[in-house]
Amino acid sequence: MSNHSPGTDTVTYDDDIVKKFIFAALLFGGVAFLVGVIVALQLAYWQFNFDTSWLTFGRLRPLHTNAAIFAFAGNIVFAGIYHSTQRLLKARMFSRALSCIHFWGWQLIIVAAAISLPLGLTTGKEYAELEWPIDIAITLIWVVFAINFFGTLAKRRVQHIYVAIWFYIATIVTVAVLHIVNSLALPVSMMKSYPVFAGIQDALVQWWYGHNAVAFFLTTPFLGLMYYYLPKAVQRPVYSYRLSIIHFWALVFMYIWAGPHHLLNTALPDWAQTLGMIFSVALWAPSWGGMINGLLTLRGAWDKLRTEPVVKFFVAAVTAYGMSTFEGPLLSIKSVSSLGHYTDWIVGHVHVGTLGWNGFMAFGISYYLLPRIWKTQLYSKSMATAHFWVATVGIVLYYISMLSAGITQGLMWRNIDSAGRLVYPDFVETVTKIIPLYQVRVVGGTLFLIGFLIMIYNLFKTAQTAAKDATDETVQVAFKGLPGVEGETGHRKLEGLVTAFTVLTLIAILIGSVLEILPTLNLDKYVAPASKVHPFSPLEIAGRDIYIREGCYVCHSQMIRKMPSDVLRFGEPSTIGESMYDHPFQWGSKRTGPDLSRVGKKYPSLWHFRHMIDPRSISEHSVMPNYPWLASQKVDFYSLRKKLSVLKALGVPYSDDVLGRADVIAEEEARVIAEELKGQGVEGKIEDKDIIALIAYLQALGQKGIKE
Amino acid sequence: MGDSKNLGDHVIEGHDYDGIQELNNPLPAWWLGIFWATCLFGLAYYIYYELAGGPTLDEELQTAMSEIHAVKEEAQAANPTAAPKSDEELNALVSDPAALEKGAQVFQTNCVACHGAKGEGTIGPNLTDDYWIHKKGTMSDIVSLIKTGVPDKGMPPWEAAIAAEDIEKTAAFIVSLKGTNPPNAKAPQGEQVTE
């Protein structure tokens, strides 16, 4: 970086790596959207689960979310960062080797996820389902990315870093912190681990991570991309530098506190819920700061909205960002959350962000970048415009159907008649009601996918016209060494001091993190003696792992909120004590089926047996998949000693006697349940099958209280 | 970069990043208004609920539940038909076609999963024979069984889900099933009750 000889440097940008990341984003985007349509179909028509373990909703939904977030959005973010950073800093990427390791490493992680998630190898933590070896790989690749990025900053030929770079810095620093803390776990085997946190700790850490995955993986990097590609596309100066500063620091400082809004009205201590809510509400303006700076940059260039598909995508993306960052604070108000939480409203809300904001930014960037890298013109503008409209209609159908489904179901859940009884006590009735809206959602998702395929065709035709000599771009940069920041003050000075900027960003995100998470690390303080529970028995632990493997938490909560409608429907509100030994917690985030925290002993074991094999033999209109393999697959009794000893190391009080005989105890427990079922006419050798362990776990839910 | 003078804007000198320039427009007043309003709201909310003794979620739930309880009692007082019926009144339902029809409907929705479409018994016991595991199978016995359930044996309480008069009609329907000898009937369980 310290080239002090006067003159001009020749800089060749690495565009090949940009191209690679875009291709990967488009490939995995196709996978993410296709799996999205499949899981949407499964909710509308349960038959699409095909009675096949690796195709059921509980396993495919995590594949869909991981593919959309980390494979599609992740790769487009890397493409945009590698492309824009080099140009904003007038420097080639620090190391071609690191770029390649980053690219191939990330794709290998995606392949590992695509294999392990359908196999049921999961931690059971949303958006962090990948098991520990893959988590370690993610950490290493992220470090490679960070070294490559900060190495490029170190050899930059521009003193001051542009607002896009601020957002990239915040992304790299914060995602590292979030991923490492939320993935802390003790391994049981190569592909099984238990998280170190339990109950409310795990809930808090998980949603601190989960919400900030939205904030720092799907928001800050995309804002950075917006700050580069939008002014480029419309050829206008950014609206307000001042606004950039204020909304950047407000966002990074405040976002990190917002996680508990995913846990409103639950057993999480009130103070944490309140903090989560008020910071979420106050995020409205900082988020809109980005929208304003995006939209008002178009002043004087609005005509391009009519003629340029790229600008259409950017403007719609920023508008979608504005809509979802208004709806987010709204949904974070405790009373609004009491209606919307666990319903499809949340699913609709998220998809305005992912399809509208992330998806349209990604499409805009692809349409903008690829023809430039290929040194040609886009094959067809009208085709790109068609993509825009088809996808827009798709998003509108998706959102309207999910908003209606969510509010309808939320109102049905809470409807109490003049005699003080639930008007819709039968849960499945509230599901049947919204199935038509699930069908509309399939149409919306399919349109989005069709639009995407139009783009792929358009880009493919564009590639055929690529210049033969489309090599990496080379520019001449007048450079006599960085001038330094002497004489500068305030934020402008900070923009010239990358290390100080990064440290301040880190401090900004650590304040909220530490203040919220630290108090709950001493869980005992929050557990009332009367609500202490016994840990799960060995067979119940085996069943719990099956529950996690099948992704039951994707559709069933284990958290009765402090609301009359929840209490009337499911029983007394869940306590902190009840999940104190839950590594991981299983509170869930969506109720496609009923809450299960007090399902234990509610029905006979035979009910569960038949219900798992064919839910419709018990509940005619159920949309739950069949789980026939549970009756043929064997329980892994042998691993239970290891599992319980890992749990004991994490603080679950098992006696040495139980640890030493965990498998024997579990087999005996299984025999008792199997005998009961056989006495009621169930045939075959079932005492060593998964279904027995799962029944044992379900029958234990809500039954572990010490007071009895 | 485009001509910014026609909008009366002035780009900031020295801010040029790969050709991107920056204006320095003031923060829109309405935006600042939202920012301060939401921050003040948060502060006031925190002070009220966490420092000044505003109700906790547990207290709010308690209040709401006691309101529902009061509504329930009021409804019961206002509607004498919901008051406990005498044995004679209950037995009369068994020969009331309208009551049986409603009872059959409730049975189809809530009971067939465990007791079979014709009451022949599957997960739960056969309801058509004259053997009873719990109590003796009179109208009032069945009504109270449905209401409170037998949680240890997997029969859930239905009091909260089904209105009292509908439970009575369902019981009447169950009594009417006696002796129907449906196919695939489950073997008798419990004690034989002879009249």
Coordinates of C-alpha atoms in Angstrom, one line a residue, chain B residues 115-192:
Chain B
H115 CA -63.6 -44.9 19.8
G116 CA -64.2 -45.8 16.1
A117 CA -66.7 -44.4 13.6
K118 CA -69.5 -46.6 15.1
G119 CA -68.3 -46.6 18.7
E120 CA -66.8 -50.0 18.2
G121 CA -63.6 -49.0 20.0
T122 CA -60.0 -48.7 18.6
I123 CA -57.5 -46.9 20.8
G124 CA -60.2 -46.3 23.4
P125 CA -62.8 -48.8 24.6
N126 CA -65.9 -50.2 22.8
L127 CA -68.8 -48.0 23.7
T128 CA -71.5 -50.3 22.3
D129 CA -71.2 -53.2 24.7
D130 CA -72.4 -53.3 28.4
Y131 CA -68.9 -53.3 29.9
W132 CA -67.6 -50.2 31.5
I133 CA -64.1 -49.4 32.8
H134 CA -65.0 -46.3 34.6
K135 CA -68.3 -45.9 36.5
K136 CA -71.4 -47.6 35.2
G137 CA -72.4 -46.1 31.9
T138 CA -75.4 -44.1 33.0
M139 CA -76.1 -40.7 31.4
S140 CA -74.7 -38.7 34.3
D141 CA -71.6 -41.1 34.4
I142 CA -70.9 -40.5 30.8
V143 CA -71.4 -36.8 30.9
S144 CA -68.9 -36.4 33.8
L145 CA -66.4 -38.8 32.1
I146 CA -66.5 -36.7 28.9
K147 CA -66.2 -33.5 30.9
T148 CA -63.2 -34.4 33.1
G149 CA -61.7 -37.2 31.1
V150 CA -59.5 -39.9 32.4
P151 CA -56.1 -38.3 31.9
D152 CA -54.1 -41.2 33.2
K153 CA -55.7 -43.5 30.6
G154 CA -55.4 -41.0 27.7
M155 CA -59.0 -39.8 27.7
P156 CA -58.7 -36.0 27.5
P157 CA -61.1 -33.7 29.4
W158 CA -63.5 -32.1 26.9
E159 CA -65.1 -29.5 29.2
A160 CA -63.1 -26.6 27.9
A161 CA -63.6 -27.6 24.2
I162 CA -67.3 -28.7 24.0
A163 CA -70.3 -26.8 25.4
A164 CA -72.0 -28.5 28.4
E165 CA -75.3 -29.1 26.5
D166 CA -73.4 -30.6 23.6
I167 CA -71.6 -32.9 25.9
E168 CA -75.0 -34.1 27.3
K169 CA -76.2 -34.7 23.7
T170 CA -73.0 -36.6 22.9
A171 CA -73.6 -38.8 26.0
A172 CA -77.1 -39.4 24.8
F173 CA -75.8 -40.5 21.4
I174 CA -73.3 -42.9 23.2
V175 CA -76.1 -44.4 25.3
S176 CA -78.1 -44.9 22.1
L177 CA -75.2 -47.0 20.6
K178 CA -75.6 -49.7 23.2
G179 CA -76.3 -53.1 21.7
T180 CA -75.7 -52.0 18.1
N181 CA -73.0 -54.7 17.6
P182 CA -70.9 -52.9 15.0
P183 CA -68.4 -54.9 12.9
N184 CA -64.8 -55.1 14.2
A185 CA -66.0 -54.5 17.8
K186 CA -63.2 -54.3 20.3
A187 CA -63.3 -57.0 23.0
P188 CA -65.1 -56.0 26.2
Q189 CA -63.0 -54.1 28.9
G190 CA -63.9 -53.4 32.5
E191 CA -66.9 -54.6 34.5
Q192 CA -70.2 -55.9 33.0

